[in-house]
PDB file of C-alpha atoms in Angstrom:
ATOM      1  CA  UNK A   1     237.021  40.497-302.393  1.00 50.00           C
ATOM      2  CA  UNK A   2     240.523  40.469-304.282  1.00 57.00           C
ATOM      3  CA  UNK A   3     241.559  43.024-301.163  1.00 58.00           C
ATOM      4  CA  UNK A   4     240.482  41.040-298.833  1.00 55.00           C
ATOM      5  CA  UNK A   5     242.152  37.789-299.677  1.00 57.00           C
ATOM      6  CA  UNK A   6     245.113  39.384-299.976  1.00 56.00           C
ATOM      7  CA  UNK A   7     245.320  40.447-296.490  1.00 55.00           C
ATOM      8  CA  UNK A   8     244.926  37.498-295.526  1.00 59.00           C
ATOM      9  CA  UNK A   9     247.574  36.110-297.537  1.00 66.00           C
ATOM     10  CA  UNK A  10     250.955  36.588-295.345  1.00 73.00           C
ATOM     11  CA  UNK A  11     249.635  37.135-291.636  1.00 81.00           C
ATOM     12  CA  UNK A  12     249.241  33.576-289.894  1.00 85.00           C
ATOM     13  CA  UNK A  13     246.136  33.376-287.127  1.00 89.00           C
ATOM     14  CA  UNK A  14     246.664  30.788-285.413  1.00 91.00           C
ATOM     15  CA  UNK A  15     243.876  28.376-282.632  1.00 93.00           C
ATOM     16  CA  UNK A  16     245.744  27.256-279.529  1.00 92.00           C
ATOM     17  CA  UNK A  17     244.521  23.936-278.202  1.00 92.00           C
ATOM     18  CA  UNK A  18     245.498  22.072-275.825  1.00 91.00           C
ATOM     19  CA  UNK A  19     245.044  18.429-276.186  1.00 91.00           C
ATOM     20  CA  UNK A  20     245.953  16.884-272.451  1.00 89.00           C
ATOM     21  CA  UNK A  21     249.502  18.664-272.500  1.00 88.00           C
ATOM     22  CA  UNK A  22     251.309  19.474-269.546  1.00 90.00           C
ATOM     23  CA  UNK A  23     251.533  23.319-269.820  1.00 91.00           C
ATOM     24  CA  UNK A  24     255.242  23.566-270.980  1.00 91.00           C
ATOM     25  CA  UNK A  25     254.592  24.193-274.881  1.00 91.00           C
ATOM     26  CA  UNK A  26     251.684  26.252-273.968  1.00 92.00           C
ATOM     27  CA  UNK A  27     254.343  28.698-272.138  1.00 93.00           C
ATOM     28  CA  UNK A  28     256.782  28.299-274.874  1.00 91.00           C
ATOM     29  CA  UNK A  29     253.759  29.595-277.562  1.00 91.00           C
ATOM     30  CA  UNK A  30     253.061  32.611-275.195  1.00 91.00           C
ATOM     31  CA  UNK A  31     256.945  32.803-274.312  1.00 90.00           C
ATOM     32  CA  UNK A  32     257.291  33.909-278.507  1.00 89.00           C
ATOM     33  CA  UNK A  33     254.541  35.942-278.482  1.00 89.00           C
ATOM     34  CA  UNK A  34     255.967  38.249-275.779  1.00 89.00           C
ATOM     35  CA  UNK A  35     258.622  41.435-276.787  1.00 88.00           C
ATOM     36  CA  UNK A  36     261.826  38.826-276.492  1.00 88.00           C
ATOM     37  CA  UNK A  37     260.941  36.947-279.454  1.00 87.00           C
ATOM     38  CA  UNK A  38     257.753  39.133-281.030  1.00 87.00           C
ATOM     39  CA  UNK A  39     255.934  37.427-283.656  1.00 86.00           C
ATOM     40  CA  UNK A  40     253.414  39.651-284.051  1.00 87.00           C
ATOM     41  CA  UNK A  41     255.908  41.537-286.489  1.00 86.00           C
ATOM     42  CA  UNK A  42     255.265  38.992-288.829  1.00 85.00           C
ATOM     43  CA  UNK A  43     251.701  38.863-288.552  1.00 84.00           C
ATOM     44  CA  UNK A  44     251.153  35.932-286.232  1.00 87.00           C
ATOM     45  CA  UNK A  45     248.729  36.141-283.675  1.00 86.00           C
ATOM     46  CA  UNK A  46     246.691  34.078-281.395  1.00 90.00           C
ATOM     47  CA  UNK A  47     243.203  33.998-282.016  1.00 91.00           C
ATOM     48  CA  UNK A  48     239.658  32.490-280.319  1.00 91.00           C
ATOM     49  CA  UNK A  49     238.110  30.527-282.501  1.00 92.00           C
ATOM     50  CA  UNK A  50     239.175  27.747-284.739  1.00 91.00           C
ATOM     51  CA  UNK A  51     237.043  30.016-288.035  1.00 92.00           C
ATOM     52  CA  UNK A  52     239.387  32.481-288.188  1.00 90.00           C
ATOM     53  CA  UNK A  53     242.762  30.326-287.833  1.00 90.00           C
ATOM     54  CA  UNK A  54     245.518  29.258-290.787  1.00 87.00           C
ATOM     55  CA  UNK A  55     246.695  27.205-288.235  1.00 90.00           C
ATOM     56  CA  UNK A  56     245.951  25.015-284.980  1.00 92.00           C
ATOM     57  CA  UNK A  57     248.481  24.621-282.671  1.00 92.00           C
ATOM     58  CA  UNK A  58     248.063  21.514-280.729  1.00 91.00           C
ATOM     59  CA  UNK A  59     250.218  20.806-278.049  1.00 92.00           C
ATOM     60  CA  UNK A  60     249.843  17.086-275.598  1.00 89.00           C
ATOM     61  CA  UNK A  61     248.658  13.674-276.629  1.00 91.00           C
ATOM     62  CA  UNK A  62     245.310  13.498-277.384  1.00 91.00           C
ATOM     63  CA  UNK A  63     243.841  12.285-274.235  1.00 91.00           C
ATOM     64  CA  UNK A  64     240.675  10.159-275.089  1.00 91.00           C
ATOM     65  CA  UNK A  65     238.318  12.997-273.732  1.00 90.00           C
ATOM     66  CA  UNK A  66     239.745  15.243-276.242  1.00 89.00           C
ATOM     67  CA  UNK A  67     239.600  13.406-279.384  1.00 92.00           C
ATOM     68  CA  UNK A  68     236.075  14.304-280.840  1.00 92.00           C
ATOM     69  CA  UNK A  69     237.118  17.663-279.569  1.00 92.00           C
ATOM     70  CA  UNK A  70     240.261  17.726-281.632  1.00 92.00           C
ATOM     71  CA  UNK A  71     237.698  16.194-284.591  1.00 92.00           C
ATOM     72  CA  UNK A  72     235.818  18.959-284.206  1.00 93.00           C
ATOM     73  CA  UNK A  73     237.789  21.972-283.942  1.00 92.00           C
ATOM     74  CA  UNK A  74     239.801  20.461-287.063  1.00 92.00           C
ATOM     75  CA  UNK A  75     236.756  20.601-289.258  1.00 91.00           C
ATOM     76  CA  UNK A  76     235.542  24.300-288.142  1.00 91.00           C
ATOM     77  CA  UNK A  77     238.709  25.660-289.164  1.00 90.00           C
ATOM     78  CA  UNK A  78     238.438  26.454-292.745  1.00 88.00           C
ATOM     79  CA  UNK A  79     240.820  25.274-295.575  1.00 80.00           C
ATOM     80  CA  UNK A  80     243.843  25.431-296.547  1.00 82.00           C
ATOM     81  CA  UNK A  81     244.934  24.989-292.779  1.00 87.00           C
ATOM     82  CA  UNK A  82     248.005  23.099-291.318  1.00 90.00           C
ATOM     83  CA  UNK A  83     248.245  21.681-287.946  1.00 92.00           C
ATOM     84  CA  UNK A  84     251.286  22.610-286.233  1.00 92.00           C
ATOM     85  CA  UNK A  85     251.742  19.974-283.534  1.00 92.00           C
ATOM     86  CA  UNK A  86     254.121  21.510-280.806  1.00 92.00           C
ATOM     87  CA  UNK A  87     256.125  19.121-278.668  1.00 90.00           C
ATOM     88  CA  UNK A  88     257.343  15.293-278.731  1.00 90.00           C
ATOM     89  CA  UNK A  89     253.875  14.063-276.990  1.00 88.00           C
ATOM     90  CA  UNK A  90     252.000  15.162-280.043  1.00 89.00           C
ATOM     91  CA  UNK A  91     254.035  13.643-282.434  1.00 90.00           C
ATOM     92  CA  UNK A  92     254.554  10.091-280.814  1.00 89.00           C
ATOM     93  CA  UNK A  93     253.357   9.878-277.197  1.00 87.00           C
ATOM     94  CA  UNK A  94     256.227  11.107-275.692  1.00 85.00           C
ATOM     95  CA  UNK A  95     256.540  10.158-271.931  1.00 89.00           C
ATOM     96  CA  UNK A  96     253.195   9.561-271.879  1.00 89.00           C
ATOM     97  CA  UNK A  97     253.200   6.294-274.758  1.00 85.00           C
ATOM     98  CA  UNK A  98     251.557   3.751-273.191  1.00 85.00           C
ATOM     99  CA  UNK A  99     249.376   5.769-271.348  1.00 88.00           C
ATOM    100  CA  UNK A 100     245.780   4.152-270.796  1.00 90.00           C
ATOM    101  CA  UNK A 101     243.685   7.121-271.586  1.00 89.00           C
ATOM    102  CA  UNK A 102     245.778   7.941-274.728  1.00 89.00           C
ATOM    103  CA  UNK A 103     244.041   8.023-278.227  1.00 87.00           C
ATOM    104  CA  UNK A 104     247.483   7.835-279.747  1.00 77.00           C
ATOM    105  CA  UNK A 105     249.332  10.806-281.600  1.00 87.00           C
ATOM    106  CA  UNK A 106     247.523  13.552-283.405  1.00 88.00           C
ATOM    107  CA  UNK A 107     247.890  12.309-286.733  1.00 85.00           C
ATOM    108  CA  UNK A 108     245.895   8.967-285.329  1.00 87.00           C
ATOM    109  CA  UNK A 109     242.489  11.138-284.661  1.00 88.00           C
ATOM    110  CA  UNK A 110     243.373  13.624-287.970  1.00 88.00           C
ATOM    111  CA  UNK A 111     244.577  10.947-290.796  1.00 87.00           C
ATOM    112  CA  UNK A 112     244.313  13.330-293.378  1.00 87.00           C
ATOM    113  CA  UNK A 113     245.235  16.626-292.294  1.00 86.00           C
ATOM    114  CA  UNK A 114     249.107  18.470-293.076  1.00 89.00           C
ATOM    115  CA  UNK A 115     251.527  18.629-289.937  1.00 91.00           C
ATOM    116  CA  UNK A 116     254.336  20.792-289.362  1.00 92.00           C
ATOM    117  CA  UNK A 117     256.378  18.667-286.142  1.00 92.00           C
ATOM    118  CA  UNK A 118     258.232  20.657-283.378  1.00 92.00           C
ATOM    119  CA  UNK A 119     260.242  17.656-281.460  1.00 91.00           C
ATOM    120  CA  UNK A 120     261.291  18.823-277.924  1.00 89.00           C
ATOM    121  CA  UNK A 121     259.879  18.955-274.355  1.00 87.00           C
ATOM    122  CA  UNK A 122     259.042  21.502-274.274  1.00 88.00           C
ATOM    123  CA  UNK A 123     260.626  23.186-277.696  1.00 91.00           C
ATOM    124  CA  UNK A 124     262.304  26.598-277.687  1.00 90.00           C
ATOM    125  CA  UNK A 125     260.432  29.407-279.209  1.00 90.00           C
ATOM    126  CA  UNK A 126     262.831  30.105-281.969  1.00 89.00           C
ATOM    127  CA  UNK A 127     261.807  26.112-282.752  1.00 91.00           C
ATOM    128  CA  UNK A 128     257.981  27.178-282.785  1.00 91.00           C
ATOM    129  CA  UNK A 129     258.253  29.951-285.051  1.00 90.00           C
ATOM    130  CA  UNK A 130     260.317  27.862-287.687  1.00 90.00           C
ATOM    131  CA  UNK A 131     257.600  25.298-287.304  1.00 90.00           C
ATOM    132  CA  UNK A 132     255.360  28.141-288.219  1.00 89.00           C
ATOM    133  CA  UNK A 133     257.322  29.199-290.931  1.00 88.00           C
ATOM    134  CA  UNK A 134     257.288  25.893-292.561  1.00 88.00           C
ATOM    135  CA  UNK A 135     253.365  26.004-292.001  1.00 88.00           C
ATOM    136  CA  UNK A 136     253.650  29.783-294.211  1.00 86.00           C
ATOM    137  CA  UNK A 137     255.881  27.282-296.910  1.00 85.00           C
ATOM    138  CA  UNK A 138     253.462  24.565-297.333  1.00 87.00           C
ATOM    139  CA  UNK A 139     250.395  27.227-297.367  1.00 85.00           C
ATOM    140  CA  UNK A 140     252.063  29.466-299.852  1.00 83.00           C
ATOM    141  CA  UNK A 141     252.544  26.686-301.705  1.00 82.00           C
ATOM    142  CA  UNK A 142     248.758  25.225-301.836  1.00 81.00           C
ATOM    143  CA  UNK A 143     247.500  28.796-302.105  1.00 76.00           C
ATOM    144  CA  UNK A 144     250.321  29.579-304.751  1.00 69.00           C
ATOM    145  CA  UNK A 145     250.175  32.982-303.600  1.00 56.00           C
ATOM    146  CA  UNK A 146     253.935  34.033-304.263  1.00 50.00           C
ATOM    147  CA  UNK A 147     254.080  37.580-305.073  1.00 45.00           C
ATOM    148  CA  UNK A 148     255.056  36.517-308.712  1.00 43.00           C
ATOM    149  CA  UNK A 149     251.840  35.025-309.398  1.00 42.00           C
ATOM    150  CA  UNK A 150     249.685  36.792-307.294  1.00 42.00           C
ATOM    151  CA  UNK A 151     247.854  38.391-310.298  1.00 44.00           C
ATOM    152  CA  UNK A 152     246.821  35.224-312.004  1.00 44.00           C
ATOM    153  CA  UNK A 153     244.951  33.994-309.165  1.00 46.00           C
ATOM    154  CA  UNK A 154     242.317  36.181-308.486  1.00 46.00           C
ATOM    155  CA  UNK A 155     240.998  35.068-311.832  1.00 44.00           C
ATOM    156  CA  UNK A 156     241.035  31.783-311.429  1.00 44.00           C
ATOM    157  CA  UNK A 157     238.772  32.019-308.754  1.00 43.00           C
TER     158      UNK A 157
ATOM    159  CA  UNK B   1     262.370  66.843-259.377  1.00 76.00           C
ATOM    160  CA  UNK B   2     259.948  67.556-262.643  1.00 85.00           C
ATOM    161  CA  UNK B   3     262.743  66.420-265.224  1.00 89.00           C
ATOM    162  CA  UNK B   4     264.242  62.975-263.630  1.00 90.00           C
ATOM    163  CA  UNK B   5     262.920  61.121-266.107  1.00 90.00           C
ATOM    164  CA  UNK B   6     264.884  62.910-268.981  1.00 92.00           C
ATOM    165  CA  UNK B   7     267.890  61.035-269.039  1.00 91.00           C
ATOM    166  CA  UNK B   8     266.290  57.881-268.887  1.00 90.00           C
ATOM    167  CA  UNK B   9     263.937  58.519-271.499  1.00 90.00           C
ATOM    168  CA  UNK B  10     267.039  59.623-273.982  1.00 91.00           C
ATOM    169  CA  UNK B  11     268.712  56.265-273.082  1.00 90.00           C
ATOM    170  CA  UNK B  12     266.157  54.382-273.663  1.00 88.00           C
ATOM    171  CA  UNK B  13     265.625  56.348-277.135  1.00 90.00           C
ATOM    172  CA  UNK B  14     268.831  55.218-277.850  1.00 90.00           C
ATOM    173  CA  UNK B  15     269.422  51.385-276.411  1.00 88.00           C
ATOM    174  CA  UNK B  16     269.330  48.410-278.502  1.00 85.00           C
ATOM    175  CA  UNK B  17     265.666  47.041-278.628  1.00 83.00           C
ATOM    176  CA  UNK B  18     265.173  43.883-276.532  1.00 85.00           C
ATOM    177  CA  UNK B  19     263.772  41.714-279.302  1.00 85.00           C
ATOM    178  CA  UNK B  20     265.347  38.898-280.664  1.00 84.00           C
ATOM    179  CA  UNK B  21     264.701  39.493-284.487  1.00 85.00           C
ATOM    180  CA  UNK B  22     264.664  35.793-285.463  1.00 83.00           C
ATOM    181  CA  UNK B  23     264.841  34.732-288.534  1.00 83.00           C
ATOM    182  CA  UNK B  24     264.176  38.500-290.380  1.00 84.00           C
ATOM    183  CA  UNK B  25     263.224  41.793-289.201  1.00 84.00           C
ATOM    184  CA  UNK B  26     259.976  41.907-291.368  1.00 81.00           C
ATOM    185  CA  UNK B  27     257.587  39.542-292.820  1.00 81.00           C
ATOM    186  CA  UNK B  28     258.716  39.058-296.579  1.00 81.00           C
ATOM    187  CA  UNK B  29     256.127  39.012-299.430  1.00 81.00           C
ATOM    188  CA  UNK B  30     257.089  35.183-300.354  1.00 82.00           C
ATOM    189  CA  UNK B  31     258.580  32.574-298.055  1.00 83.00           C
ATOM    190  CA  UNK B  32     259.924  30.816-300.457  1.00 84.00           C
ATOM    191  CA  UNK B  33     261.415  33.304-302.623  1.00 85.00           C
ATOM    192  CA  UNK B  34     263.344  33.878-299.632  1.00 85.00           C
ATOM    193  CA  UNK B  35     264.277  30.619-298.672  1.00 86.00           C
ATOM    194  CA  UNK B  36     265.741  30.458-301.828  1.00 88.00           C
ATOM    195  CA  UNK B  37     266.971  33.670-301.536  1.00 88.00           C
ATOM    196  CA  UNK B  38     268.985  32.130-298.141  1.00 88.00           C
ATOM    197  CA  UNK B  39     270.197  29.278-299.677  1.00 88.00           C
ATOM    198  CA  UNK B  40     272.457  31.085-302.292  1.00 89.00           C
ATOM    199  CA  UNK B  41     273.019  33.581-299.589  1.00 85.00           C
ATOM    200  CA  UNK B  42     272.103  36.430-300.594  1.00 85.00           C
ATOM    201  CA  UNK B  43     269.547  37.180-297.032  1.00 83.00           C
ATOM    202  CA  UNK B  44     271.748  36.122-293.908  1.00 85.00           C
ATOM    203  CA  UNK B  45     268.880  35.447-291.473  1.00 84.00           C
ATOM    204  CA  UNK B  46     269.299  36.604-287.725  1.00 84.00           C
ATOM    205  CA  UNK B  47     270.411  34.245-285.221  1.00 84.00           C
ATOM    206  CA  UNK B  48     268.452  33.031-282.544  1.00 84.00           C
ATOM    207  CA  UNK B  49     268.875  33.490-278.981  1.00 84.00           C
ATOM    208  CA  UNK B  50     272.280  32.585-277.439  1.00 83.00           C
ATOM    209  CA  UNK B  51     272.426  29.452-275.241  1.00 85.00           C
ATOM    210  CA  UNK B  52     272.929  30.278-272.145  1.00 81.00           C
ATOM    211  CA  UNK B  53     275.169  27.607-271.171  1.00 84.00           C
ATOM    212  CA  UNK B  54     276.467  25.599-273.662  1.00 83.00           C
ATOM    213  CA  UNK B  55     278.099  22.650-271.817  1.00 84.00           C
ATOM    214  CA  UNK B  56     274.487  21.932-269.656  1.00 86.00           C
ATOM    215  CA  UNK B  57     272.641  22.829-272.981  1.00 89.00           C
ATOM    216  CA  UNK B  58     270.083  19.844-274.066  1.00 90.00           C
ATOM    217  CA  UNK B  59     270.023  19.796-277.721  1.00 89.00           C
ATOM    218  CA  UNK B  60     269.735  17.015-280.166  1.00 90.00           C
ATOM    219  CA  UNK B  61     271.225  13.521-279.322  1.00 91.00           C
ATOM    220  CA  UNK B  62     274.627  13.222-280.931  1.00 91.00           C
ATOM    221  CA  UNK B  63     275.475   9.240-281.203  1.00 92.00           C
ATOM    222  CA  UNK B  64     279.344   8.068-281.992  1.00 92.00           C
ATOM    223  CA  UNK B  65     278.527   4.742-283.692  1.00 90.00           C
ATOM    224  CA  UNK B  66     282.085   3.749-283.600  1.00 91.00           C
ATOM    225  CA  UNK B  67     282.333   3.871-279.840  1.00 91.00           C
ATOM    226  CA  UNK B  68     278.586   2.080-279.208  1.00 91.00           C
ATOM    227  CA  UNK B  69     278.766  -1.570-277.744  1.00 91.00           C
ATOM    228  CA  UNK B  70     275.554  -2.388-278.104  1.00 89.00           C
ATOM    229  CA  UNK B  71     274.961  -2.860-273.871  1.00 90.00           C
ATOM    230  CA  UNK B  72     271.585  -1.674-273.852  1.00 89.00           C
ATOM    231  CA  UNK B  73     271.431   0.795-270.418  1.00 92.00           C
ATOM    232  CA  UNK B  74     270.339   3.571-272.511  1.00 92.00           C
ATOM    233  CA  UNK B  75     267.022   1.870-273.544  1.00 93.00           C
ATOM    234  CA  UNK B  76     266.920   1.113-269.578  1.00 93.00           C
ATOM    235  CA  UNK B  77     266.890   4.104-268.604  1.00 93.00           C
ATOM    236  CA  UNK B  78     265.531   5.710-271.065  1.00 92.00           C
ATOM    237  CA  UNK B  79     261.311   7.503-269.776  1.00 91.00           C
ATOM    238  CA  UNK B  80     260.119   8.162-273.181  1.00 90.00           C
ATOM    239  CA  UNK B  81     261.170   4.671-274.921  1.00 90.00           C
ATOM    240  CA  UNK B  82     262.552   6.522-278.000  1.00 91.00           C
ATOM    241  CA  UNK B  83     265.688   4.163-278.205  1.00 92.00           C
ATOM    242  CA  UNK B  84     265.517   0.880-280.031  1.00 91.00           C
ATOM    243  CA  UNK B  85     268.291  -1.828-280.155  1.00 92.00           C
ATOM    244  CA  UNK B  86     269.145  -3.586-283.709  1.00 91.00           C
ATOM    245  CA  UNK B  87     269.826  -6.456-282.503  1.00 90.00           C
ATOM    246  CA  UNK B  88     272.320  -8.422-285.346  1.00 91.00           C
ATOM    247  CA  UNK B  89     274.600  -5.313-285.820  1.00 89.00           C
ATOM    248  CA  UNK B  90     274.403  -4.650-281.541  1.00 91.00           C
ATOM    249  CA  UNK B  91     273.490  -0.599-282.073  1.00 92.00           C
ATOM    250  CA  UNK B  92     271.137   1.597-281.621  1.00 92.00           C
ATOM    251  CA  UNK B  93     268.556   3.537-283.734  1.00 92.00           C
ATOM    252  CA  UNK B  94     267.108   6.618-281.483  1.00 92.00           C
ATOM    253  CA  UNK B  95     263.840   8.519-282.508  1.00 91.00           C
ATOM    254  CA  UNK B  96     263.773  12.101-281.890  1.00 90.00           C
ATOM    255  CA  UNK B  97     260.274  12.621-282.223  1.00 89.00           C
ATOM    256  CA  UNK B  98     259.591  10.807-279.176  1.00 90.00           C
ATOM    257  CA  UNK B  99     262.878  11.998-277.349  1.00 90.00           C
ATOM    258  CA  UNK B 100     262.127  14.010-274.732  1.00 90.00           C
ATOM    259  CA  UNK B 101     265.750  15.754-274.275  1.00 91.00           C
ATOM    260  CA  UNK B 102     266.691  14.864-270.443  1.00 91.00           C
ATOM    261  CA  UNK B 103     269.827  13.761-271.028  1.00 90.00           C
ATOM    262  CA  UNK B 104     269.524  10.675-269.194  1.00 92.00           C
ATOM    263  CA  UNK B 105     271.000   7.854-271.629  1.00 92.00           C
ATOM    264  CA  UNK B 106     273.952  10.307-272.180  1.00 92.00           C
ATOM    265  CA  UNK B 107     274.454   9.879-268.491  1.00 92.00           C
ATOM    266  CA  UNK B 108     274.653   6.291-268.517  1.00 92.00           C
ATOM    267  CA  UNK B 109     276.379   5.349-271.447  1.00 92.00           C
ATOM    268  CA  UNK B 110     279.608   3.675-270.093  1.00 92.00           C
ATOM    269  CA  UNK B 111     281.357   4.482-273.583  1.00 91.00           C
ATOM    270  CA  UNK B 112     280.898   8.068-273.819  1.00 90.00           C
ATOM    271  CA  UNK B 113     278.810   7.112-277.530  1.00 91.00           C
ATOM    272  CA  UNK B 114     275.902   9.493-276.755  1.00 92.00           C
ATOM    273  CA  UNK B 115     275.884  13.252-276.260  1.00 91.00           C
ATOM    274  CA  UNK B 116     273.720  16.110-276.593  1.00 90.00           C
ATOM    275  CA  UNK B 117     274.331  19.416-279.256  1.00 87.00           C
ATOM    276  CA  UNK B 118     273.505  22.549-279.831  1.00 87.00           C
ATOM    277  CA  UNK B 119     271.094  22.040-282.274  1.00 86.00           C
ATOM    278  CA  UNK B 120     267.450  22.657-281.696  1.00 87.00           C
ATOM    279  CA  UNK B 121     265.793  23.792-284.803  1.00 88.00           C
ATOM    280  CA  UNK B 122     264.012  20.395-285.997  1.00 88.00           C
ATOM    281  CA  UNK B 123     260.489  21.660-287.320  1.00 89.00           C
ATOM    282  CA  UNK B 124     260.272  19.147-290.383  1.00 88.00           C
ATOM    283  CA  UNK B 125     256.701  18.240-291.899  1.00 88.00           C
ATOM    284  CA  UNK B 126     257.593  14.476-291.925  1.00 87.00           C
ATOM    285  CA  UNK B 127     257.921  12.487-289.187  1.00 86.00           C
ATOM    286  CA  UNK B 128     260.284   9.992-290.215  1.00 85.00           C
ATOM    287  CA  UNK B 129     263.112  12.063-291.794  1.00 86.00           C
ATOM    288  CA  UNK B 130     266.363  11.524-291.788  1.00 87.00           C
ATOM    289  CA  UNK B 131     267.767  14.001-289.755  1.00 86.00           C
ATOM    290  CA  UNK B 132     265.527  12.634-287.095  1.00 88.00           C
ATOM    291  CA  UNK B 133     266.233   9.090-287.224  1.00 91.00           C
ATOM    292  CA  UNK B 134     269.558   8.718-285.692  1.00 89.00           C
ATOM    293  CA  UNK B 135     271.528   5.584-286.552  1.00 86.00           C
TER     294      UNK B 135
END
């Protein structure tokens, strides 16, 4: 067990989801996955399903078919997680604001989860994979799993 | 004809790889031992990608209050609504978590008070920071 979790310590899996955006951040998350920017070195990877993810990437305003979608694939992922949300329509609307099918900004539908904001439309890669290191910050931190006190925890648990 | 493929495959042994390594070369056992680490600058972290052209480049608005008159044609023209007027001093306040980057209001500012950087590293976890509250 103490192997396993600390495997899973440093590599980030991250869910892809796209919440009503227009396919520019989605490019720009598969733009730093290819060999110009590579961040598989690091560990990051896209996965299937929202049970094996750190981290959900959501990209668009949450269109109002999407939201119990959102709900959902929030709750399967399992804790600690962080929700990066890629792109300005995430974070306030963007262009599409007063939109009437709009269920508002992600952290409307998720009030309690942890965000990591990438403003831009669409960001640059090198913006994405700061946003995901800040994600790897804020998890380290609630999983205090620092190489300095990595022995300590396994007995905690 | 067997061998062509020799001196490529010695260049290629040899070239530069294509990958931008930004910000390190490897995952590091803690983040924020290295943060830290990059703050007293000890690590020097790889740059990112060049821009290609820096005087089209759209980065973060840059706002000279000094030179603002408080007319307004920004919020006109601006799609995404992310500039608001304050209306006793006669500025502006933009948001850059709704700003959408086109460059528009820097277009029609008659003063020459708004223009665009070369910054675009602005992951933050709070919406409402500082550096993304322009005033």
């Amino acid at each position: 067990m103490e192997l396993g979790m600390k495997c899973f310590k440093r590599a980030l899996w991250i869910y892809h989801m796209n919440t009503g955006s227009c396919n520019g951040c989605d490019i720009e998350i598969i733009a730093a996955l290819t060999p110009r920017y590579d961040v598989e070195r690091f560990g990051i990877r896209l996965v299937g399903t929202p049970r094996h993810a750190d981290v959900i990437a959501l990209t668009g305003p949450v269109t109002s078919d999407m939201v119990d979608k959102v709900k959902r694939v929030y709750e399967q992922t399992p804790d600690p997680k962080v929700v990066l949300v890629v792109g300005s329509c995430g974070i306030s609307g963007g262009v599409f604001h007063e939109s009437y099918h709009l269920e508002g900004p992600i952290d409307k539908i998720i009030p309690d989860g942890t965000f990591v904001y990438v403003p831009g439309c669409p960001p640059r890669p090198e913006a994405i994979i700061q946003g995901v290191i800040k994600a790897w910050e804020i998890l380290e931190e609630v999983r205090g799993n620092g190489r300095t006190t990595q022995k300590t925890e396994g007995e905690k648990d | 004809m067997r061998y062509t493929f020799i001196p490529e495959l010695f260049r290629q042994l040899f070239s530069k790889p294509f990958t931008n390594l930004f910000p390190l070369k490897y995952a590091p056992a803690s983040i924020k031992d290295t943060l830290d680490k990059i703050k007293k600058g000890e690590i020097e972290i790889n740059p990112p990608v060049e821009i290609p052209d820096k005087e089209i480049f759209r980065g973060k608005i840059q706002y000279d209050r000094e030179k603002c008159i408080g007319c307004g044609l920004c919020i006109k023209v601006c799609p995404a609504k992310a500039i608001e007027l304050k209306k006793e001093e006669k500025k502006i306040r933009i948001y850059v978590g709704r700003c959408i980057f086109c460059g528009q209001c820097v277009d029609a500012c008659p003063k020459g008070a708004l223009s665009q950087g070369e910054e675009f590293l602005l992951a933050d976890a709070d919406k409402l920071n500082k550096e993304w509250v322009i005033e």
